[in-house]
mmCIF file of C-alpha atoms in Angstrom:
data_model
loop_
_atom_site.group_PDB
_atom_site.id
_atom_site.type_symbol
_atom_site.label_atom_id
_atom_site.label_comp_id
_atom_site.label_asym_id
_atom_site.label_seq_id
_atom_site.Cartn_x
_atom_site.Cartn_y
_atom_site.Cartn_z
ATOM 1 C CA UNK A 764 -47.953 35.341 -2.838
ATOM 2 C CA UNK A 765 -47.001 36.466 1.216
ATOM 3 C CA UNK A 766 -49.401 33.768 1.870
ATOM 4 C CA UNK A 767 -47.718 31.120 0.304
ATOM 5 C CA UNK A 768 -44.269 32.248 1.260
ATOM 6 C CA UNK A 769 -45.303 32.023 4.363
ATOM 7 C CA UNK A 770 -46.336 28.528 4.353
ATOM 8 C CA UNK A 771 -43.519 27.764 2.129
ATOM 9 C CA UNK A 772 -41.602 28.655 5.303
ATOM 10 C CA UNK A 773 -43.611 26.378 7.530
ATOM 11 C CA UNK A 774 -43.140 23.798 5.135
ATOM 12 C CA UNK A 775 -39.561 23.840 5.079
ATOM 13 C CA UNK A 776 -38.551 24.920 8.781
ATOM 14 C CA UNK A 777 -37.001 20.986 9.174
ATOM 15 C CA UNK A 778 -34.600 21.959 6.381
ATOM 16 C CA UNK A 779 -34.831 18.435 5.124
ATOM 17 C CA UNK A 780 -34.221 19.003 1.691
ATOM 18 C CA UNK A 781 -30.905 18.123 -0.307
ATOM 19 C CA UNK A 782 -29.954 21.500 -0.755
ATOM 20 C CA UNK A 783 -29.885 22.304 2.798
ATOM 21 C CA UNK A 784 -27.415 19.752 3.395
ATOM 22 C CA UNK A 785 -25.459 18.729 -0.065
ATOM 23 C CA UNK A 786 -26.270 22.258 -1.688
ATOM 24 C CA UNK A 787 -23.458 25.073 -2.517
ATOM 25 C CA UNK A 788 -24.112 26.487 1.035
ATOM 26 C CA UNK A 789 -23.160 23.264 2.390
ATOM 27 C CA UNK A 790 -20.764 22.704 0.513
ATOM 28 C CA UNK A 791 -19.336 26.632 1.201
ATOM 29 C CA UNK A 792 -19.707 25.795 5.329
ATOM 30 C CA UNK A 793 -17.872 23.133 5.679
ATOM 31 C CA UNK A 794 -14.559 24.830 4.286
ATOM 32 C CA UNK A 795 -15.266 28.253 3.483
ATOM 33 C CA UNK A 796 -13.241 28.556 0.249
ATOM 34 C CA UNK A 797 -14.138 30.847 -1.986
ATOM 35 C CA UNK A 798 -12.631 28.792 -5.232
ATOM 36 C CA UNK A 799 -14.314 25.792 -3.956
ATOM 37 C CA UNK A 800 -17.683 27.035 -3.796
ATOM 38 C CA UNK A 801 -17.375 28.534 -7.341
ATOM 39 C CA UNK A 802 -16.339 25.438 -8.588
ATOM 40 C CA UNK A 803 -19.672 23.563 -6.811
ATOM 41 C CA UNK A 804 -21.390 26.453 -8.173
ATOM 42 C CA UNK A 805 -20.337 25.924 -11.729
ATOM 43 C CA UNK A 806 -21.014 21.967 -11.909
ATOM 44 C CA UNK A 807 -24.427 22.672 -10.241
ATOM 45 C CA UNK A 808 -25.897 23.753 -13.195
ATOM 46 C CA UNK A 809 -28.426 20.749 -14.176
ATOM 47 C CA UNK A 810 -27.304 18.090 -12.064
ATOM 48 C CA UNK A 811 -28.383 17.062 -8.269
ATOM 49 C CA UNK A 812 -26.811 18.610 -5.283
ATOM 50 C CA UNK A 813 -25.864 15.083 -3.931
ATOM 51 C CA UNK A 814 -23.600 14.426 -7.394
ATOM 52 C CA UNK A 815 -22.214 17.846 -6.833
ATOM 53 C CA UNK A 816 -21.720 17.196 -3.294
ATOM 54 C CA UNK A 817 -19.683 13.912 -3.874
ATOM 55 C CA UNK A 818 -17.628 15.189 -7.000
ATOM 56 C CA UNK A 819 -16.439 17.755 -4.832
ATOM 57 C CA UNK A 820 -15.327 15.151 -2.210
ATOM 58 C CA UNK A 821 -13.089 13.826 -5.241
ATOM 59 C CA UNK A 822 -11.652 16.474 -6.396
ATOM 60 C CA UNK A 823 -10.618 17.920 -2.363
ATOM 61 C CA UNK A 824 -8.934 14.282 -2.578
ATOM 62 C CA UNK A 825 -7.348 14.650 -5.874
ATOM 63 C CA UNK A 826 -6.595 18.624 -5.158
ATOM 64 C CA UNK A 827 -9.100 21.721 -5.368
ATOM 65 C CA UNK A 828 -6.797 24.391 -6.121
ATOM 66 C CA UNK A 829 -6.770 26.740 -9.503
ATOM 67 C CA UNK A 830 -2.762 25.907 -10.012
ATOM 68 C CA UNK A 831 -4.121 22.102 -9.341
ATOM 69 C CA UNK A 832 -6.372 21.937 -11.678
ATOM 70 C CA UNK A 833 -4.780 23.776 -14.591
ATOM 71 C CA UNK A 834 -2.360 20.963 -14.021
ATOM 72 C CA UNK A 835 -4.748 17.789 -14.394
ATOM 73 C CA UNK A 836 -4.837 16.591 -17.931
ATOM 74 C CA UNK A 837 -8.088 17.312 -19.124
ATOM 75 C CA UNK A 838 -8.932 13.447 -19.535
ATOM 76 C CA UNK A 839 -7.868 12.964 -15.750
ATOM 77 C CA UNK A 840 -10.299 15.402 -15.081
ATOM 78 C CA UNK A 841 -13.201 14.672 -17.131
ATOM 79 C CA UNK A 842 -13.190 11.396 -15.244
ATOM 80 C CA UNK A 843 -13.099 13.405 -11.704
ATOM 81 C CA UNK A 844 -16.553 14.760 -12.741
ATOM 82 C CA UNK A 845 -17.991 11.762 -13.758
ATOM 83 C CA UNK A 846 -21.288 12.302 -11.554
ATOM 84 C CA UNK A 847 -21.676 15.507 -12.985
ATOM 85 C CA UNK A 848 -23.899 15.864 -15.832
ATOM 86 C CA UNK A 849 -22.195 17.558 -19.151
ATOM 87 C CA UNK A 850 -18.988 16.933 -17.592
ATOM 88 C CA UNK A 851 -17.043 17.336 -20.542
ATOM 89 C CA UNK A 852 -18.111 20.757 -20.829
ATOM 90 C CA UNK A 853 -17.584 21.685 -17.223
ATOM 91 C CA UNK A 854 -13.956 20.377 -17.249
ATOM 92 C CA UNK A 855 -13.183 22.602 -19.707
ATOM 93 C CA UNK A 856 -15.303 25.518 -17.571
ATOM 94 C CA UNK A 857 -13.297 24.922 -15.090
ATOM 95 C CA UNK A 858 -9.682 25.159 -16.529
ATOM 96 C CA UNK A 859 -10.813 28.159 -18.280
ATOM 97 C CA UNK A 860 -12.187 29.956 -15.146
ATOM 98 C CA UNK A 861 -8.532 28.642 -13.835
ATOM 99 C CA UNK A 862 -6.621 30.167 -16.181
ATOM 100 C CA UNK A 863 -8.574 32.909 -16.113
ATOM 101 C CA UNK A 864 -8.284 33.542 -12.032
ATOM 102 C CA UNK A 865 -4.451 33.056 -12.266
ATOM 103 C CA UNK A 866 -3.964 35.230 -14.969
ATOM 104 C CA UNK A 867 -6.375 37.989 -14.202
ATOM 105 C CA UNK A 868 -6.730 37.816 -10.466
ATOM 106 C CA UNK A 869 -3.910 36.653 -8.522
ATOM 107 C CA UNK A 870 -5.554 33.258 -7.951
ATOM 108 C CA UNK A 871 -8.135 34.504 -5.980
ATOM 109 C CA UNK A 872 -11.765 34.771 -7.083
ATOM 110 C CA UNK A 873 -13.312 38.655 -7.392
ATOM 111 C CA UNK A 874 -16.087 39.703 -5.512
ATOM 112 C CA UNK A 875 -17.863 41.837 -7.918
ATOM 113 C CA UNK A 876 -20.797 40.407 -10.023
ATOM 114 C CA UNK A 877 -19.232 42.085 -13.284
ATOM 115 C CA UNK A 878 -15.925 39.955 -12.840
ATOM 116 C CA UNK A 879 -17.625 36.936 -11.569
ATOM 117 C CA UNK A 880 -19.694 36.966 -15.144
ATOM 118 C CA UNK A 881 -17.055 37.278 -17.138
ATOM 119 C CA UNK A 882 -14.970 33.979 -15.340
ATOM 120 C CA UNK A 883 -16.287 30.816 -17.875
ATOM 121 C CA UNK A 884 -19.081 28.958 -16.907
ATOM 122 C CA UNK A 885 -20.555 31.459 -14.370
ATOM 123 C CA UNK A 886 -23.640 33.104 -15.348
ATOM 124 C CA UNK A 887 -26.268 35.398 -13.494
ATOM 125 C CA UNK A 888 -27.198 32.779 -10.824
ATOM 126 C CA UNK A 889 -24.339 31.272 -10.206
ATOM 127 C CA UNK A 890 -22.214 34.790 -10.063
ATOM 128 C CA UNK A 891 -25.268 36.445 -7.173
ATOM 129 C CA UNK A 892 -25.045 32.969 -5.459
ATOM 130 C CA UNK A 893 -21.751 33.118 -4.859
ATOM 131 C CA UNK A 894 -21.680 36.517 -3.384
ATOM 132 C CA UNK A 895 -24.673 35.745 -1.122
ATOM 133 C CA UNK A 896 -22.773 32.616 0.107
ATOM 134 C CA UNK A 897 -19.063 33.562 0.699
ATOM 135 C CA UNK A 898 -19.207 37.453 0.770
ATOM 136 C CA UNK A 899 -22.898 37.930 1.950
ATOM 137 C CA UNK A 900 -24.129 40.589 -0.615
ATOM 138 C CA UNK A 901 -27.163 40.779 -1.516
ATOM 139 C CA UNK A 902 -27.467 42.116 -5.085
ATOM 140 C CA UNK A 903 -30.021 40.079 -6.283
ATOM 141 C CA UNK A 904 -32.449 37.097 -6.851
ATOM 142 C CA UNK A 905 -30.648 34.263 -7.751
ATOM 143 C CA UNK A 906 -33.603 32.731 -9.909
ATOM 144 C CA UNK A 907 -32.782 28.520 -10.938
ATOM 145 C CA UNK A 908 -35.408 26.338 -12.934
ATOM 146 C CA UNK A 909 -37.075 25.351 -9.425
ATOM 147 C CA UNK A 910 -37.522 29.054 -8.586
ATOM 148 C CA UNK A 911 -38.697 30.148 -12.269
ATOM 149 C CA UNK A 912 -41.359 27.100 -12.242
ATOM 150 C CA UNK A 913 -42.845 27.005 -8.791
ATOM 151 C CA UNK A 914 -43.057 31.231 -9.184
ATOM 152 C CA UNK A 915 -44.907 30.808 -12.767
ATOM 153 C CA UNK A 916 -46.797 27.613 -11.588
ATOM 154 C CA UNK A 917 -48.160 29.948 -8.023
ATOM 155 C CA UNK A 918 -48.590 32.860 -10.224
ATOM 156 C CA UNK A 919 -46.414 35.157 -8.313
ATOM 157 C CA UNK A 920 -45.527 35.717 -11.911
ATOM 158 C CA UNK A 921 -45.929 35.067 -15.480
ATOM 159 C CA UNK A 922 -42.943 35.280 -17.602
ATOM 160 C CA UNK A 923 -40.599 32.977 -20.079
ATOM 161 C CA UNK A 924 -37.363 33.282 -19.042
ATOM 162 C CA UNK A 925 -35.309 32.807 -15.563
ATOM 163 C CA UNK A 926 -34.135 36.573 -16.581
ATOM 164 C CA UNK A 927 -37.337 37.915 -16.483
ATOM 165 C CA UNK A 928 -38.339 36.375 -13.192
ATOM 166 C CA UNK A 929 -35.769 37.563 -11.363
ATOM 167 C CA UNK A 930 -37.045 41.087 -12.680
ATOM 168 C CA UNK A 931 -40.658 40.309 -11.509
ATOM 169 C CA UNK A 932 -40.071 39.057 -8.045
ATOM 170 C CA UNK A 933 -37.031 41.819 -7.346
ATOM 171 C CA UNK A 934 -39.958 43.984 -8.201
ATOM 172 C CA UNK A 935 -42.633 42.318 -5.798
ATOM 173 C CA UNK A 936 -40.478 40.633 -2.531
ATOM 174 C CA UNK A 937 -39.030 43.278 -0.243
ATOM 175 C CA UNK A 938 -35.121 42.819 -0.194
ATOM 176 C CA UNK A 939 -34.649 40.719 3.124
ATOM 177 C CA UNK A 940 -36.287 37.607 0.835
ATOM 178 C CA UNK A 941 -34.139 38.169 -1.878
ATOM 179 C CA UNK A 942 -31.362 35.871 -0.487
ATOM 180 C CA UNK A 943 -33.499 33.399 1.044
ATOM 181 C CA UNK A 944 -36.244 33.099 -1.440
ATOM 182 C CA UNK A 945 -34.082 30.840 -3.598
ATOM 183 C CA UNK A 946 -33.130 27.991 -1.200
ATOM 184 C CA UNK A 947 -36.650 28.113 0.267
ATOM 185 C CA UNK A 948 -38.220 27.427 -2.999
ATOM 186 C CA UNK A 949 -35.438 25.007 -4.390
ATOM 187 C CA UNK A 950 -35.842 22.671 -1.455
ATOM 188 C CA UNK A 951 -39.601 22.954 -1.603
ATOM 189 C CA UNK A 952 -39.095 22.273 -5.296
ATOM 190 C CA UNK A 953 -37.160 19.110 -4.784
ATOM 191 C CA UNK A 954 -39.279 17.856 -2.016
ATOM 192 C CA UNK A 955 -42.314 18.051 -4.369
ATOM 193 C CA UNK A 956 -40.412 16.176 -7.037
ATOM 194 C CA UNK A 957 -38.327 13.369 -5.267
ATOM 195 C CA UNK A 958 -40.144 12.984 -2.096
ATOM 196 C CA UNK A 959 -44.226 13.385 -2.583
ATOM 197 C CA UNK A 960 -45.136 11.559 0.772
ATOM 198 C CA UNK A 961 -42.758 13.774 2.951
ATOM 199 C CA UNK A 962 -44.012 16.681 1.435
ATOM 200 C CA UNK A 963 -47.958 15.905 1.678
ATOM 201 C CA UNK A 964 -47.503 14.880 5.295
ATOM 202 C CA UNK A 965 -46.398 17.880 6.007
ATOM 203 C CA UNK A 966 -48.767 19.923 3.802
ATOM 204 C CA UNK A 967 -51.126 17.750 5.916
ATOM 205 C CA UNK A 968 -49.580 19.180 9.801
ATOM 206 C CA UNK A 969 -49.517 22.336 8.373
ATOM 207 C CA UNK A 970 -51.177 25.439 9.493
ATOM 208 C CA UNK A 971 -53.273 25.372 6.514
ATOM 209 C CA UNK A 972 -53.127 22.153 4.918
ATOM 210 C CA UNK A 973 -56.264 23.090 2.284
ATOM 211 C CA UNK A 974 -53.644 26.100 0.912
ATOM 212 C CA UNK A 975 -50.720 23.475 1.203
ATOM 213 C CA UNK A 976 -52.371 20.964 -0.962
ATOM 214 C CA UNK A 977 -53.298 23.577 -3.596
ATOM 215 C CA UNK A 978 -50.226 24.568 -3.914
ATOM 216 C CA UNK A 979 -48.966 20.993 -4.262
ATOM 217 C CA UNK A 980 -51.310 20.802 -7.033
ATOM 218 C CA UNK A 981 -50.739 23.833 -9.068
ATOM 219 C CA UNK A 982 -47.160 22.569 -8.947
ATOM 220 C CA UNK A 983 -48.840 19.713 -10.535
ATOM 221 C CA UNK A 984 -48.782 16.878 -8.155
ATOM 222 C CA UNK A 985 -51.627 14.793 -8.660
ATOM 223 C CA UNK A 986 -52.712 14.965 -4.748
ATOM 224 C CA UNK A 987 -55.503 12.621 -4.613
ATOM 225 C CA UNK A 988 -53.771 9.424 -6.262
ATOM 226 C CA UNK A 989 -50.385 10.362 -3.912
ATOM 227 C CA UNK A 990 -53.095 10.426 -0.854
ATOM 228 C CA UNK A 991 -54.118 7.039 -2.012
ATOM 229 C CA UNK A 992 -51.206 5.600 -2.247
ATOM 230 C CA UNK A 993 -50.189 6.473 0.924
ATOM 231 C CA UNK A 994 -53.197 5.540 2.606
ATOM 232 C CA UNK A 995 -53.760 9.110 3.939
ATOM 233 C CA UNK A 996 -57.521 10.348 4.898
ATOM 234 C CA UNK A 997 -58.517 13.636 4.550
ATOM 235 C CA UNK A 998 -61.906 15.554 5.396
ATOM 236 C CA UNK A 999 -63.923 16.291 2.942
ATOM 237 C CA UNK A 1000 -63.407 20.130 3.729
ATOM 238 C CA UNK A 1001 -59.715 20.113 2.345
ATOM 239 C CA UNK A 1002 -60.565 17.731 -0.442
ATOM 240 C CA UNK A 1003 -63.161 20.353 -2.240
ATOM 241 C CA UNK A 1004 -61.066 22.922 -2.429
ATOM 242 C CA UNK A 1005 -58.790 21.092 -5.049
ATOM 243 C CA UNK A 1006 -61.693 21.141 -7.365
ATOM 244 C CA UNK A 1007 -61.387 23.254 -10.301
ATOM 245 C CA UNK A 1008 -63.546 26.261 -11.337
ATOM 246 C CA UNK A 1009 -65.336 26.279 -14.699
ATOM 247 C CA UNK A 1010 -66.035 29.216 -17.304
ATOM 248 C CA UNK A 1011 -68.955 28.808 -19.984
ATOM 249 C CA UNK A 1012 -67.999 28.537 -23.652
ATOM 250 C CA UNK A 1013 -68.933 25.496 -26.224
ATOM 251 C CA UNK A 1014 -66.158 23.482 -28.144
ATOM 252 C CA UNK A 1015 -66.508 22.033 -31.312
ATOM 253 C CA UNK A 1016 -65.625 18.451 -31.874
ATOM 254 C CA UNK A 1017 -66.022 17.188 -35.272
ATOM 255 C CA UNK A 1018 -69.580 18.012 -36.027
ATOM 256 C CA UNK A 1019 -70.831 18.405 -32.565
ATOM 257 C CA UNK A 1020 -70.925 21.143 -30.050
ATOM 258 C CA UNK A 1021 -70.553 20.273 -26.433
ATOM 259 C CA UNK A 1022 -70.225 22.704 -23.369
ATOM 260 C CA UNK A 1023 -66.699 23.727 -22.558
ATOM 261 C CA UNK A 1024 -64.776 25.299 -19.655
ATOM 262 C CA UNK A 1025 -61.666 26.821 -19.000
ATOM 263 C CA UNK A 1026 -59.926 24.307 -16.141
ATOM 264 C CA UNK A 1027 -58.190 26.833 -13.312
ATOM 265 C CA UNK A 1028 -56.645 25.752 -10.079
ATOM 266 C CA UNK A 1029 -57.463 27.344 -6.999
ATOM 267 C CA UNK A 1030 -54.492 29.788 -7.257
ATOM 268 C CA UNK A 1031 -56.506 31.237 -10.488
ATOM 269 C CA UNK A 1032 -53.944 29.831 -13.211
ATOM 270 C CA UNK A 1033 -55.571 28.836 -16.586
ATOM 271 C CA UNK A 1034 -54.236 26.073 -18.014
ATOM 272 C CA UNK A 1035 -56.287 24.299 -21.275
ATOM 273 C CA UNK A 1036 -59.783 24.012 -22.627
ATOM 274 C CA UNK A 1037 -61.482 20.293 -21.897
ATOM 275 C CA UNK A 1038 -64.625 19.166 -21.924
ATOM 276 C CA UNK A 1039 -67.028 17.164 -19.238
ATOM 277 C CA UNK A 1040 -67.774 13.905 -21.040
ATOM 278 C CA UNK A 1041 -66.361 10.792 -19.851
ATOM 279 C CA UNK A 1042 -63.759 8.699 -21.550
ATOM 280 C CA UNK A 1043 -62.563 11.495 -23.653
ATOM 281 C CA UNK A 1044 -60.265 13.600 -21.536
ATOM 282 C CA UNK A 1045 -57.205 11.806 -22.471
ATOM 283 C CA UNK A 1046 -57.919 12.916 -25.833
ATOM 284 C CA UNK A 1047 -56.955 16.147 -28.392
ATOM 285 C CA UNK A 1048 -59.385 18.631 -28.374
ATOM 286 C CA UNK A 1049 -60.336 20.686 -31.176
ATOM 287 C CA UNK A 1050 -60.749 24.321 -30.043
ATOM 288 C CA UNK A 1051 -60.664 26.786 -33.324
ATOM 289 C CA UNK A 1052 -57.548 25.313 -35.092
ATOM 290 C CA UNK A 1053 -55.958 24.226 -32.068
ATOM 291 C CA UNK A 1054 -55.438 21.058 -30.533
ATOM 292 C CA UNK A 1055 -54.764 21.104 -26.562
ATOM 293 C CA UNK A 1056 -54.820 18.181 -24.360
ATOM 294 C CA UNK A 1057 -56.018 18.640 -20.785
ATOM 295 C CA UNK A 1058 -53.013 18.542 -17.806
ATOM 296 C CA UNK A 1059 -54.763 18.771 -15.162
ATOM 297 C CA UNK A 1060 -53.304 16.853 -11.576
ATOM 298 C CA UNK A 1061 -57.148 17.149 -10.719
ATOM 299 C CA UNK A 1062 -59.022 16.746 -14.446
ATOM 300 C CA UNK A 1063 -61.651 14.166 -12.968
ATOM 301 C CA UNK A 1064 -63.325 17.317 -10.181
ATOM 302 C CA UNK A 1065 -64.077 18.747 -13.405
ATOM 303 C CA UNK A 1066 -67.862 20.043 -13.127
ATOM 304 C CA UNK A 1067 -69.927 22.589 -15.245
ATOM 305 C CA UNK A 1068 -71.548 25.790 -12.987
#
């Protein structure tokens, strides 16, 4: 886990990604208001820092105060959000958490995590976010979907829920990373998902590009065909170590028996039975009663011991 933190770090020292410069920090630095970065916080739930980035550009123009937008009829404001995904929803977030500031607070927004929660439309993230951004305090891991799948997908952990993650890695990072663990990961995360050829040329610089492209792998990336396609060579040396490892075992299909292995990455994380026979691993396996289908980025390295 250190090790690919580390590299993680390496990876990400250009601070390239949208979140370093359309992400709630961004947004927070350029005016350092509090009710403005709650507000970014709030309609960055499941949409993409550059939509967030440019509603809040509209609604400084139209007028980003509580009293201001308490005022807006809600249609008016609905369309104000229109790059935001579930916008209906969020406009009414944010005339609640309005209301709720004016009534409750003076207008201002609190700076404990127990007030923060109870303000509509702010959950756990959003509410430790917003401390680490505009009051620094550190309470916590603020733990998104990038953070809870890259940590399950690296096995720094192995858990369900965002919740439970948080719980893990507060348990396993000392607390200096627990601030910057999540904008770290999140622009790794959106690297690896929006811009493959950035990321594998700089896997490929890296101090360790064999560990790099693992990583890029267990994350799911299917290296070799984005290597291809950008007509990038790589020694031989890096290449094996995206093979996968195989554990004995026989699998039943219909009325035959054929050898069987458990696919792993490199990192060690299991991820479905297949078998080595060619033209059949796009197909359900039966193992017992259940049918799996292999996932593999890599399912063509498959070899038995």
């Amino acid at each position: 886990m250190e090790e690919h933190i580390e590299l993680i770090k390496e990876l990400r020292k250009d601070r390239s990604a949208p979140v370093d410069s359309m992400g709630v920090r961004a947004i927070h630095n350029t005016s350092k208001d509090s009710y403005e970065t709650l507000v970014a916080l709030i309609l960055s739930t499941r949409t993409k820092d550059s939509a967030t980035y440019e509603t809040i550009q509209v609604l400084r123009h139209h007028g980003l105060t509580p009293l201001n937008i308490l005022k807006t009829p809600a249609l008016t404001l609905t369309s104000l959000l229109a790059k935001v995904n579930h916008r209906n929803r969020k406009a009414s977030y944010l005339r609640e958490m309005s209301e709720m500031l004016m009534n409750n607070f003076g207008g201002r927004v609190p700076d404990q995590e127990w007030q923060l929660r109870k303000l509509k439309g702010v959950g756990e993230k959003s509410a430790l976010l917003y401390l680490q951004t505009v009051t620094g305090k550190v309470t916590g891991i603020a733990v998104d979907a990038h953070l809870h799948s890259i940590a399950n997908w690296l096995s720094w952990v192995e858990t369900k829920r965002p919740h439970q993650t948080r719980k893990k890695l507060e348990q396993r990072l000392p607390r200096t990373l627990w601030g910057p663990i999540n904008p770290l990961v999140v622009g790794f995360g959106q690297e690896l998902a929006r811009e493959k050829q950035k990321i594998l040329h700089k896997c490929l610089r890296s101090s360790n590009p064999s560990l790099a492209l693992q990583m890029l792998c267990a994350c799911g990336m299917d290296v070799r065909k984005q290597l291809a396609k950008g007509g990038m060579e790589v020694e031989d040396e890096i290449l094996r170590h995206l093979k996968w490892t195989a554990e004995g075992g026989d699998l039943k299909l219909g009325h035959q028996t054929f050898p069987s292995i458990i696919w792993k990455t490199s990192a060690g994380k299991d991820l479905s039975w297949g078998i080595v026979l060619p033209n059949l691993h796009e197909s359900g396996l039966m193992k017992g009663h259940t049918i799996v289908k292999p996932t593999s980025c890599c399912q063509l390295e498959l070899s038995l011991p």
